[in-house]
PDB file of C-alpha atoms in Angstrom:
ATOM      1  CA  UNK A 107     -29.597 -20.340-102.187  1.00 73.00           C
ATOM      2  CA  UNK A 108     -31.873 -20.104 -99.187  1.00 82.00           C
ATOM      3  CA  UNK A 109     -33.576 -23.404 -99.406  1.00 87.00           C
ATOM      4  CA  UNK A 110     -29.276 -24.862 -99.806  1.00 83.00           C
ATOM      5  CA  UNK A 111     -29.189 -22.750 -96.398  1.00 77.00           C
ATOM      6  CA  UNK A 112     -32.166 -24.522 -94.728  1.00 75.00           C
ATOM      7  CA  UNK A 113     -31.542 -28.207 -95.937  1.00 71.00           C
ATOM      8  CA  UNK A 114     -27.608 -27.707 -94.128  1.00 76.00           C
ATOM      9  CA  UNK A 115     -29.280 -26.216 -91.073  1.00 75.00           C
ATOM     10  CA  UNK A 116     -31.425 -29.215 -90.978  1.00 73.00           C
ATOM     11  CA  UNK A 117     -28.960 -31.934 -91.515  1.00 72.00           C
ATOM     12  CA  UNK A 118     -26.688 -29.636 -88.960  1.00 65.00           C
ATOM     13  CA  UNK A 119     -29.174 -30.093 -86.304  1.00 60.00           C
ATOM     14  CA  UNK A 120     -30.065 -33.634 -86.999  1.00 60.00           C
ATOM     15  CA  UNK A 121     -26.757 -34.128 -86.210  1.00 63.00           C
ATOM     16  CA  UNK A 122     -26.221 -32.747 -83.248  1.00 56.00           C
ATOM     17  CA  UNK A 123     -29.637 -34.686 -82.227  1.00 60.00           C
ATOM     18  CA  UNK A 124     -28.393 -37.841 -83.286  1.00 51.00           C
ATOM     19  CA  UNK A 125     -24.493 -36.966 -81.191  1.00 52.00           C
ATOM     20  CA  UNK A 126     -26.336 -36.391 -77.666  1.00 49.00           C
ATOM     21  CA  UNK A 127     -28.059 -39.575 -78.339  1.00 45.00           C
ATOM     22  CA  UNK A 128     -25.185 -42.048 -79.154  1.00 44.00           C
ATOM     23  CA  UNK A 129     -23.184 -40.726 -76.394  1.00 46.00           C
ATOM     24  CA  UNK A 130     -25.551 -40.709 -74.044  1.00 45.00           C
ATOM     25  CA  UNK A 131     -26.401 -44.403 -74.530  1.00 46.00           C
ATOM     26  CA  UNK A 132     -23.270 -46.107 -74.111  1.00 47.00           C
ATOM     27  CA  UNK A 133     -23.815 -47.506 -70.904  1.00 50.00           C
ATOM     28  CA  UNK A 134     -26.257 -47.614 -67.914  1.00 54.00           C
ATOM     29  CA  UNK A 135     -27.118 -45.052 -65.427  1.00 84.00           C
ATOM     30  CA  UNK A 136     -25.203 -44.756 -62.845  1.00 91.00           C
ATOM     31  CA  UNK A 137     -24.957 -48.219 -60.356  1.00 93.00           C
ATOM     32  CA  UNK A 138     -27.103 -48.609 -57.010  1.00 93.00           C
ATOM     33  CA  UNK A 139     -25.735 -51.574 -56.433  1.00 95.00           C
ATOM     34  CA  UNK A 140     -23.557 -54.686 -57.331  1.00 96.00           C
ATOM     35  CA  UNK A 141     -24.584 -57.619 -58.250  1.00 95.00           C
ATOM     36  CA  UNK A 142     -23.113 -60.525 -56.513  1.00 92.00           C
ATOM     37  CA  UNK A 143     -23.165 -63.149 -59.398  1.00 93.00           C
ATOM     38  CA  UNK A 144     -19.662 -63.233 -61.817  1.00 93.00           C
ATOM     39  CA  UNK A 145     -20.296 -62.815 -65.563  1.00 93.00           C
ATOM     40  CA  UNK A 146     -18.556 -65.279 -67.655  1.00 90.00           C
ATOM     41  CA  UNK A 147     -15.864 -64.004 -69.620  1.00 91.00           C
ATOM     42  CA  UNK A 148     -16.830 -65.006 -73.064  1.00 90.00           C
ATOM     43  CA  UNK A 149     -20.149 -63.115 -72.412  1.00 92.00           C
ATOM     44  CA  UNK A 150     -18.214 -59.542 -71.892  1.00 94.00           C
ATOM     45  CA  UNK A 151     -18.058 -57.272 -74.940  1.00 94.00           C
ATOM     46  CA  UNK A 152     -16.623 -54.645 -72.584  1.00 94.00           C
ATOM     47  CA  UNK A 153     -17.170 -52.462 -69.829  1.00 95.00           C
ATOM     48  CA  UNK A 154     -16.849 -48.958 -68.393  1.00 94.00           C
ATOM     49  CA  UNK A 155     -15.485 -47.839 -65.144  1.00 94.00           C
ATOM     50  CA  UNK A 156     -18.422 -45.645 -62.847  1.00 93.00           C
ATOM     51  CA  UNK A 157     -16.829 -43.251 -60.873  1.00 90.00           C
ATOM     52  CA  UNK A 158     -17.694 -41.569 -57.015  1.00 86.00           C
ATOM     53  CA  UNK A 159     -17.558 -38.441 -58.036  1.00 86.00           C
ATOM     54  CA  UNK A 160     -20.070 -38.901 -61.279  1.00 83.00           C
ATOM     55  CA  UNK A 161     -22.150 -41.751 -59.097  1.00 90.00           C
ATOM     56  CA  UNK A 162     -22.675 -42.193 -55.573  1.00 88.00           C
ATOM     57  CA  UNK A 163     -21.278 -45.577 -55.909  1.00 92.00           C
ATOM     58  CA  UNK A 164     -18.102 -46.981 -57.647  1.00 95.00           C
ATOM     59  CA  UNK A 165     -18.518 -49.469 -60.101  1.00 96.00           C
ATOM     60  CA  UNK A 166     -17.436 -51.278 -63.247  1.00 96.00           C
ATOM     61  CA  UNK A 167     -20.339 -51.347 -65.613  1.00 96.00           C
ATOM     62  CA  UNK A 168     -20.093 -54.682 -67.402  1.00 96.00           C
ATOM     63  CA  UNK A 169     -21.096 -54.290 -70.847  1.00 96.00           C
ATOM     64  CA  UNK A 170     -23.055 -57.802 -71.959  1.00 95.00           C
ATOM     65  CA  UNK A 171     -25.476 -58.406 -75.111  1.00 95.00           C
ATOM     66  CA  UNK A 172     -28.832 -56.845 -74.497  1.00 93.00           C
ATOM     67  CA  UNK A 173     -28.084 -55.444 -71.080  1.00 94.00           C
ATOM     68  CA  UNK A 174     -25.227 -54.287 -68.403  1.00 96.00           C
ATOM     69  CA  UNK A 175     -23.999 -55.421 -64.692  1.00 96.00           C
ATOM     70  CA  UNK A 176     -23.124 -53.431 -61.937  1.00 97.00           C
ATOM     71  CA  UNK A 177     -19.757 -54.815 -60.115  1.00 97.00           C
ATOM     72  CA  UNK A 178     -17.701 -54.195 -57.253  1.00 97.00           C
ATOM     73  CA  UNK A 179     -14.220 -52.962 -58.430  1.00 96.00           C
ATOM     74  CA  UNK A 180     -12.593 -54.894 -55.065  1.00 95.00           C
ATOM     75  CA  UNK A 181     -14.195 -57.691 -55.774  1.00 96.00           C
ATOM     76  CA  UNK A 182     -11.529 -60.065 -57.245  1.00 96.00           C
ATOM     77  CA  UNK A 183     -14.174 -62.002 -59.918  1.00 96.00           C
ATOM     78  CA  UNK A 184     -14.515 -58.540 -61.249  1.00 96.00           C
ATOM     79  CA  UNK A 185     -10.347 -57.779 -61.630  1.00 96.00           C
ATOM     80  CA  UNK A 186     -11.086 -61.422 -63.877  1.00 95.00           C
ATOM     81  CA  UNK A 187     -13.629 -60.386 -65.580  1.00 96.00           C
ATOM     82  CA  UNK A 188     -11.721 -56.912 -66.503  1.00 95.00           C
ATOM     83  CA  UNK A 189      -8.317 -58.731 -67.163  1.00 94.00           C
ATOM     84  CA  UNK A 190     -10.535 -60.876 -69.372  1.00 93.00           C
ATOM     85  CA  UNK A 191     -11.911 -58.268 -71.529  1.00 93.00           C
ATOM     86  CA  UNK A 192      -8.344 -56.175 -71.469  1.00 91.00           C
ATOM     87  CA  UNK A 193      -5.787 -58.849 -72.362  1.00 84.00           C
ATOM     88  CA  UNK A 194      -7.363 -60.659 -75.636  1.00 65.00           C
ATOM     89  CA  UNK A 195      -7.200 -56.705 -77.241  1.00 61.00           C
ATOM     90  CA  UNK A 196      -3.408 -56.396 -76.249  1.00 56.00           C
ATOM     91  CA  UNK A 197      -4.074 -54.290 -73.614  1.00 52.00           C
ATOM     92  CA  UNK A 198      -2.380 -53.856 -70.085  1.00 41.00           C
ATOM     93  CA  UNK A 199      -1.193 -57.456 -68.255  1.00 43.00           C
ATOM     94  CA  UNK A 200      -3.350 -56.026 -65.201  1.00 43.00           C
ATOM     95  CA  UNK A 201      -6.446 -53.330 -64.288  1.00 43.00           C
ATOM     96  CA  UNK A 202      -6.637 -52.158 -60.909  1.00 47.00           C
ATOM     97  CA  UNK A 203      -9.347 -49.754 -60.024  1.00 50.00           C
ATOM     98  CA  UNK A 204      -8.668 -46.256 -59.476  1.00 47.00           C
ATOM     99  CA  UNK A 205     -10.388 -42.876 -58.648  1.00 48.00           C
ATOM    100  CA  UNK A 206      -9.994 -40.746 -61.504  1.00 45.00           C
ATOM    101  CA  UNK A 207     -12.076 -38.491 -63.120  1.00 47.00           C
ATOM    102  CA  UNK A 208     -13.082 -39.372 -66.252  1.00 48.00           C
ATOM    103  CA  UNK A 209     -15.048 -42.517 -67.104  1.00 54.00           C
ATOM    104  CA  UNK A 210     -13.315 -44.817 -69.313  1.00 58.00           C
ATOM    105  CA  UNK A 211     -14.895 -47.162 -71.710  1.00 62.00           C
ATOM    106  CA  UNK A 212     -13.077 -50.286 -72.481  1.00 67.00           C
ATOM    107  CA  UNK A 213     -14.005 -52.910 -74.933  1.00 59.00           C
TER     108      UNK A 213
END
């Protein structure tokens, strides 16, 4: 009975291990700045909007294979590139950038 006590304390923990990790990976660090080339659309698996009061600097986190790109949310080549990702997935007609407080994750 013990040793069934230890091996779901284990697995528990792994777990919980294996939680913080995924979720803390999902996308970069927080943006220093923007980069000033547009991503093309069909490169975009998604993207995640950085806020000012989690970051020093707002941005929308462009999610692309093997890496991600910083972007200004004014910037009208990044309201494309959001519309881009958002409309194929029957999502809203338009994204405008807003101030709220928890980062969301599209894709």
């Amino acid at each position: 009975m013990a040793i069934r006590k230890m091996h779901l304390l284990a697995a528990l923990c792994c777990f919980v291990i294996l939680t913080t990790f995924v979720c803390d990976t999902q996308s970069a660090s927080c943006c220093v700045s923007y980069s000033r080339r547009p991503v093309h659309c069909r490169r975009l698996i998604g993207y995640t909007i950085q806020h000012i009061n989690v970051c020093d600097l707002p941005a929308i986190i462009f999610h692309l294979p093997g890496r991600f790109v910083c972007a200004n949310p004014r910037e009208e080549w990044t309201q494309r590139a959001m519309k881009c990702v958002d409309e194929p997935r029957g999502k809203r007609k338009s994204t405008k950038y807003t101030d709220a407080s928890t980062p969301q994750i599209h894709a």
